[in-house]
Amino acid sequence: MPWITKIVSLYFTSRRKQIERFMTEPAAVQDEQLAGLTGPGSRTEYGRRYGIKEGMDYGKFASAVPVTDYENISGYIERAKRGEQDVLWPGVTGWFAKSSGTTGSRSKFIPVTEQGLDGAHYQGPRDVIAFFTAAYPASRVFHGKTLTLGGSKKIEKEGETAFSGDLSAILIENTPAWANRRRVPSVETALIPDFELKVRRICEETAGQNVTAFAGVPSWNLVMLNKILEITGKDNVLEIWPDMELFIHGGMNFKPYREQYRRIIPSPDMKYMETYNASEGFFAIADDPSRGDMLLMLDYGIFYEFIPLQTLDNPSTAVPLEGVRTGVNYAMVISTDNGLWRYMLGDTVEFTSVCPYRIRITGRTRHYINAFGEEVVIDNAENAVHEACGATGAVIAEYTVAPVYMRDGGKGAHEWVIEFVTPPDDMAAFARTLDDKLRQVNSDYDAKRTNDSTLESPRIKAVPEGTFYRWLEKQGKVGGQNKVPRLYNDRTYVEQLLAIAGPQAAEPAESAVR
């Protein structure tokens, strides 16, 4: 075992014992998390309104506090952003993680407290190291530096006391100076909002350094690595960083990207560790990389509940951790020391094990596309279609959208399969308006489209009349409440529809936005 790895591993010995405890005593640890939340919660305006009492048990907590979502607590968040004290969490909340909303709002602002930063957002990466050193004692990853690719939303002032930005930018801004010595690029480069400029600066700063690990969203990092290969003229990442050994990834399904990473990092020693984190918290880690699931982290100041997806409209069916079963899709509900109370996260998970509790992410509570971190939801798509039809005189019968995954260094895209009743008078204008409106209503999509950094312009394929009906017929879903899925995060439905449409599926040459 290399001496640095040995020292790091020994440092995390006590932490691994704490993890072992919540793996063997999950109910007790979750009860402790709830107790640690209700005391501070009772001293907030939200807690007083809904009767949060210090030390209340789960039954009383669930009876008193409603299941909620961003739309329903956004008023409280706006007040906290303005600097009001004791709104959702005691004191003044200084940070708000900015991400795209799931309804009509352009962005969400998720409160991030000091307790949430240290107890979850920073504890998660520390635990990744604890797991990694236990699984790979011979690793030399700590002999080099970790490259982190920050977000594209710069830190902005909110009111008199608060700041907002990408979660990654908030984390970089709050990382102590001593920790920054083990990561690249510099803070100044990491916070550059222009993606193209940021990647070039990263290349300039890191090409001569010993980078042994990198972390972040698969699509963004793939774009970055391909750009660095282009700039340096190298064929693969190992020609730049020969000791590259670890990619810590999260935020989306890694499966579509795995082969591309293997191609540009052709090392049998390369390791991949999945994490599940979001603006709202850090939730799970692939503690055993040989498995296809993640360990749910139970002592991060988060109390978990789960609503079976088939009863999503009935919050009374929510159960605490000990009530879940394997093989069931659940919507995740969290209460956290960031001041979120019985907050529906929007993600769906399935338990692969209940001893210990392990999960895999199965999707969202609503159809969406998040293949590249763009988080396009149905509301975004409907607004864009309405705008494009109004601008070009088009009338649409049905449509669905799916990702076009990156291939061989190329960019991703969205493919819109559309059945027109009345085609647009100008297909290029239709596509351009569609794209412009999506960029207007969704800040994450806009970031990925800027300079074609991750996403190229949308691809429009017009299919013959009756295509969608024949597809529904083949699925046995004609009539009743059956609907065509507007958005889907893989190409299953699109490929089936295009097979039905056959060679009549048209992709007008002028439909692309340039």
Short mmCIF file of C-alpha atoms in Angstrom, two decimals, residues 256-512:
data_model
loop_
_atom_site.label_atom_id
_atom_site.label_comp_id
_atom_site.label_asym_id
_atom_site.label_seq_id
_atom_site.Cartn_x
_atom_site.Cartn_y
_atom_site.Cartn_z
CA PRO A 256 -24.43 5.83 -22.37
CA TYR A 257 -21.04 7.38 -21.73
CA ARG A 258 -19.08 4.43 -20.41
CA GLU A 259 -17.68 3.22 -23.74
CA GLN A 260 -16.63 6.71 -24.75
CA TYR A 261 -14.70 7.12 -21.52
CA ARG A 262 -13.05 3.74 -22.03
CA ARG A 263 -11.98 4.86 -25.49
CA ILE A 264 -10.35 8.11 -24.39
CA ILE A 265 -8.97 6.65 -21.12
CA PRO A 266 -7.72 3.22 -22.29
CA SER A 267 -6.46 2.02 -18.91
CA PRO A 268 -7.46 -1.27 -17.26
CA ASP A 269 -6.79 0.43 -13.92
CA MET A 270 -9.30 3.25 -14.46
CA LYS A 271 -11.98 3.24 -11.77
CA TYR A 272 -15.44 4.82 -11.77
CA MET A 273 -17.41 5.68 -8.63
CA GLU A 274 -21.01 6.86 -8.81
CA THR A 275 -22.48 9.34 -6.37
CA TYR A 276 -25.98 10.71 -5.92
CA ASN A 277 -25.97 14.35 -4.98
CA ALA A 278 -28.04 17.38 -5.87
CA SER A 279 -28.50 20.98 -4.83
CA GLU A 280 -30.74 19.71 -2.03
CA GLY A 281 -28.14 17.40 -0.49
CA PHE A 282 -25.80 14.45 -0.85
CA PHE A 283 -27.62 11.13 -0.67
CA ALA A 284 -25.77 8.01 -1.78
CA ILE A 285 -22.39 6.60 -2.81
CA ALA A 286 -21.31 3.49 -4.68
CA ASP A 287 -19.36 2.10 -1.73
CA ASP A 288 -18.74 -1.14 -3.63
CA PRO A 289 -17.86 -0.21 -7.24
CA SER A 290 -18.43 -3.81 -8.38
CA ARG A 291 -22.16 -3.38 -7.70
CA GLY A 292 -24.63 -1.41 -9.77
CA ASP A 293 -26.18 0.41 -6.85
CA MET A 294 -25.32 2.92 -4.13
CA LEU A 295 -25.36 2.94 -0.35
CA LEU A 296 -27.91 5.39 1.06
CA MET A 297 -26.05 7.67 3.49
CA LEU A 298 -28.11 7.95 6.66
CA ASP A 299 -26.25 10.39 8.91
CA TYR A 300 -25.96 13.51 6.77
CA GLY A 301 -28.58 15.60 8.59
CA ILE A 302 -31.25 14.18 6.27
CA PHE A 303 -34.40 12.32 7.27
CA TYR A 304 -35.80 10.18 4.46
CA GLU A 305 -39.34 9.23 3.49
CA PHE A 306 -40.59 7.44 0.39
CA ILE A 307 -43.88 7.55 -1.49
CA PRO A 308 -44.67 4.62 -3.82
CA LEU A 309 -44.82 6.00 -7.34
CA GLN A 310 -48.24 4.45 -7.97
CA THR A 311 -49.67 6.47 -5.04
CA LEU A 312 -47.71 9.65 -5.71
CA ASP A 313 -50.86 11.78 -5.46
CA ASN A 314 -51.51 10.49 -1.92
CA PRO A 315 -48.79 11.80 0.43
CA SER A 316 -50.32 9.84 3.31
CA THR A 317 -48.75 6.71 1.78
CA ALA A 318 -45.27 8.03 2.59
CA VAL A 319 -43.21 5.65 4.71
CA PRO A 320 -39.96 6.10 6.63
CA LEU A 321 -36.92 4.06 5.72
CA GLU A 322 -37.97 0.94 7.61
CA GLY A 323 -41.20 0.81 5.57
CA VAL A 324 -39.64 0.40 2.12
CA ARG A 325 -39.40 -2.78 0.06
CA THR A 326 -37.07 -3.79 -2.74
CA GLY A 327 -38.25 -3.65 -6.33
CA VAL A 328 -40.68 -0.74 -5.81
CA ASN A 329 -40.30 2.66 -7.44
CA TYR A 330 -40.45 5.38 -4.79
CA ALA A 331 -40.49 9.15 -4.94
CA MET A 332 -37.97 10.43 -2.42
CA VAL A 333 -39.04 12.93 0.24
CA ILE A 334 -36.43 14.63 2.43
CA SER A 335 -36.25 16.80 5.53
CA THR A 336 -32.83 18.41 5.91
CA ASP A 337 -30.76 20.86 7.90
CA ASN A 338 -30.84 23.12 4.84
CA GLY A 339 -34.40 23.95 5.90
CA LEU A 340 -36.32 21.65 3.57
CA TRP A 341 -39.25 19.96 5.31
CA ARG A 342 -40.87 16.86 3.82
CA TYR A 343 -39.68 18.14 0.46
CA MET A 344 -40.42 16.04 -2.62
CA LEU A 345 -37.11 15.92 -4.44
CA GLY A 346 -38.56 14.86 -7.80
CA ASP A 347 -36.34 11.79 -8.15
CA THR A 348 -37.51 8.19 -8.11
CA VAL A 349 -35.43 5.39 -6.66
CA GLU A 350 -35.65 1.66 -6.24
CA PHE A 351 -34.17 -0.23 -3.30
CA THR A 352 -31.94 -3.08 -4.32
CA SER A 353 -31.27 -4.04 -0.69
CA VAL A 354 -32.73 -3.18 2.72
CA CYS A 355 -29.87 -4.66 4.75
CA PRO A 356 -28.09 -2.34 4.29
CA TYR A 357 -30.20 0.15 2.38
CA ARG A 358 -28.97 0.43 -1.18
CA ILE A 359 -30.67 2.24 -4.04
CA ARG A 360 -30.47 2.91 -7.72
CA ILE A 361 -31.95 5.98 -9.38
CA THR A 362 -34.83 5.10 -11.69
CA GLY A 363 -35.87 8.49 -12.97
CA ARG A 364 -38.01 11.47 -12.12
CA THR A 365 -41.53 11.83 -10.89
CA ARG A 366 -42.31 13.45 -14.23
CA HIS A 367 -41.08 12.72 -17.73
CA TYR A 368 -37.96 14.70 -18.48
CA ILE A 369 -34.70 14.73 -20.43
CA ASN A 370 -31.51 15.04 -18.42
CA ALA A 371 -29.03 13.15 -20.58
CA PHE A 372 -26.55 16.05 -20.48
CA GLY A 373 -27.52 17.83 -17.26
CA GLU A 374 -30.06 20.05 -19.06
CA GLU A 375 -33.12 18.99 -17.00
CA VAL A 376 -35.70 19.74 -19.68
CA VAL A 377 -39.19 19.03 -18.36
CA ILE A 378 -42.59 18.87 -20.05
CA ASP A 379 -43.49 22.43 -19.14
CA ASN A 380 -40.34 23.68 -20.92
CA ALA A 381 -41.14 21.63 -24.03
CA GLU A 382 -44.79 22.70 -24.19
CA ASN A 383 -43.84 26.37 -23.95
CA ALA A 384 -41.28 25.96 -26.73
CA VAL A 385 -43.71 24.10 -29.03
CA HIS A 386 -46.41 26.72 -28.49
CA GLU A 387 -43.99 29.50 -29.36
CA ALA A 388 -42.63 27.73 -32.46
CA CYS A 389 -46.10 26.92 -33.78
CA GLY A 390 -47.26 30.49 -33.24
CA ALA A 391 -44.26 31.85 -35.10
CA THR A 392 -44.54 29.56 -38.14
CA GLY A 393 -48.21 28.64 -38.48
CA ALA A 394 -47.57 25.01 -37.62
CA VAL A 395 -50.08 22.70 -35.99
CA ILE A 396 -48.83 19.59 -34.20
CA ALA A 397 -50.72 16.36 -33.63
CA GLU A 398 -48.15 14.59 -31.47
CA TYR A 399 -44.50 14.78 -30.60
CA THR A 400 -41.87 13.17 -28.43
CA VAL A 401 -38.28 14.08 -27.68
CA ALA A 402 -35.22 11.96 -26.90
CA PRO A 403 -31.49 12.53 -26.54
CA VAL A 404 -28.94 11.92 -29.27
CA TYR A 405 -25.90 10.75 -27.33
CA MET A 406 -22.38 11.95 -27.92
CA ARG A 407 -20.32 9.80 -30.25
CA ASP A 408 -16.59 9.89 -31.05
CA GLY A 409 -15.93 13.33 -29.65
CA GLY A 410 -19.12 14.85 -31.03
CA LYS A 411 -21.75 16.81 -29.16
CA GLY A 412 -25.14 15.67 -27.94
CA ALA A 413 -28.49 16.90 -29.20
CA HIS A 414 -32.24 16.50 -28.80
CA GLU A 415 -34.21 14.72 -31.48
CA TRP A 416 -37.81 15.88 -31.86
CA VAL A 417 -40.07 13.38 -33.63
CA ILE A 418 -43.11 15.38 -34.66
CA GLU A 419 -46.34 14.54 -36.43
CA PHE A 420 -47.59 17.74 -38.01
CA VAL A 421 -51.21 18.42 -38.91
CA THR A 422 -50.00 21.57 -40.64
CA PRO A 423 -46.25 21.76 -41.30
CA PRO A 424 -44.50 25.04 -40.50
CA ASP A 425 -44.12 27.47 -43.34
CA ASP A 426 -40.40 27.64 -42.50
CA MET A 427 -38.90 24.59 -40.81
CA ALA A 428 -35.64 26.38 -39.98
CA ALA A 429 -37.58 29.15 -38.25
CA PHE A 430 -39.61 26.54 -36.36
CA ALA A 431 -36.47 24.83 -35.05
CA ARG A 432 -34.79 28.13 -34.25
CA THR A 433 -37.80 29.43 -32.31
CA LEU A 434 -38.13 26.14 -30.46
CA ASP A 435 -34.49 26.30 -29.44
CA ASP A 436 -34.65 29.98 -28.44
CA LYS A 437 -37.69 29.44 -26.24
CA LEU A 438 -36.12 26.45 -24.50
CA ARG A 439 -33.06 28.55 -23.77
CA GLN A 440 -35.29 31.28 -22.39
CA VAL A 441 -37.26 29.09 -19.99
CA ASN A 442 -34.51 26.69 -18.90
CA SER A 443 -31.18 28.07 -17.71
CA ASP A 444 -29.48 24.64 -17.66
CA TYR A 445 -30.45 23.96 -21.29
CA ASP A 446 -29.21 27.42 -22.18
CA ALA A 447 -25.84 26.71 -20.55
CA LYS A 448 -25.41 23.49 -22.53
CA ARG A 449 -26.41 25.22 -25.80
CA THR A 450 -24.11 28.23 -25.34
CA ASN A 451 -21.48 27.98 -28.07
CA ASP A 452 -22.73 24.42 -28.69
CA SER A 453 -20.65 23.51 -25.62
CA THR A 454 -22.52 20.28 -24.87
CA LEU A 455 -25.68 20.33 -26.97
CA GLU A 456 -25.98 21.07 -30.67
CA SER A 457 -29.14 22.50 -32.14
CA PRO A 458 -32.31 20.40 -31.99
CA ARG A 459 -32.93 17.88 -34.76
CA ILE A 460 -36.46 17.78 -36.15
CA LYS A 461 -37.89 14.65 -37.76
CA ALA A 462 -41.35 14.90 -39.28
CA VAL A 463 -43.23 11.59 -39.41
CA PRO A 464 -46.32 10.73 -41.51
CA GLU A 465 -49.86 11.17 -40.28
CA GLY A 466 -50.98 8.28 -38.06
CA THR A 467 -47.48 7.27 -36.91
CA PHE A 468 -48.15 7.95 -33.24
CA TYR A 469 -51.54 6.23 -33.34
CA ARG A 470 -50.00 3.12 -34.86
CA TRP A 471 -47.32 3.19 -32.16
CA LEU A 472 -49.95 3.40 -29.41
CA GLU A 473 -51.85 0.59 -31.10
CA LYS A 474 -48.77 -1.63 -31.11
CA GLN A 475 -48.26 -0.90 -27.41
CA GLY A 476 -51.85 -1.81 -26.63
CA LYS A 477 -52.44 1.70 -25.36
CA VAL A 478 -55.21 3.08 -27.54
CA GLY A 479 -57.92 4.98 -25.67
CA GLY A 480 -58.49 5.56 -21.98
CA GLN A 481 -55.88 7.59 -20.12
CA ASN A 482 -52.99 6.51 -22.35
CA LYS A 483 -50.80 9.33 -23.53
CA VAL A 484 -47.78 9.72 -25.75
CA PRO A 485 -44.70 10.42 -23.60
CA ARG A 486 -43.55 13.90 -24.50
CA LEU A 487 -40.05 13.48 -23.09
CA TYR A 488 -38.03 10.38 -22.38
CA ASN A 489 -34.48 10.08 -21.15
CA ASP A 490 -33.45 7.35 -23.56
CA ARG A 491 -34.25 6.52 -27.18
CA THR A 492 -36.68 3.64 -26.65
CA TYR A 493 -39.82 5.41 -27.84
CA VAL A 494 -38.13 7.43 -30.58
CA GLU A 495 -36.57 4.36 -32.18
CA GLN A 496 -39.90 2.51 -32.10
CA LEU A 497 -41.67 5.47 -33.72
CA LEU A 498 -39.03 5.88 -36.41
CA ALA A 499 -39.23 2.17 -37.20
CA ILE A 500 -42.98 2.55 -37.74
CA ALA A 501 -42.50 5.68 -39.84
CA GLY A 502 -39.85 3.96 -41.95
CA PRO A 503 -38.19 5.86 -44.80
CA GLN A 504 -41.05 8.38 -44.79
CA ALA A 505 -39.59 9.98 -41.65
CA ALA A 506 -38.22 13.27 -42.92
CA GLU A 507 -35.42 15.36 -41.51
CA PRO A 508 -35.62 18.60 -43.47
CA ALA A 509 -32.17 19.73 -44.49
CA GLU A 510 -32.82 23.26 -43.31
CA SER A 511 -34.28 22.32 -39.91
CA ALA A 512 -31.09 22.63 -37.91
#
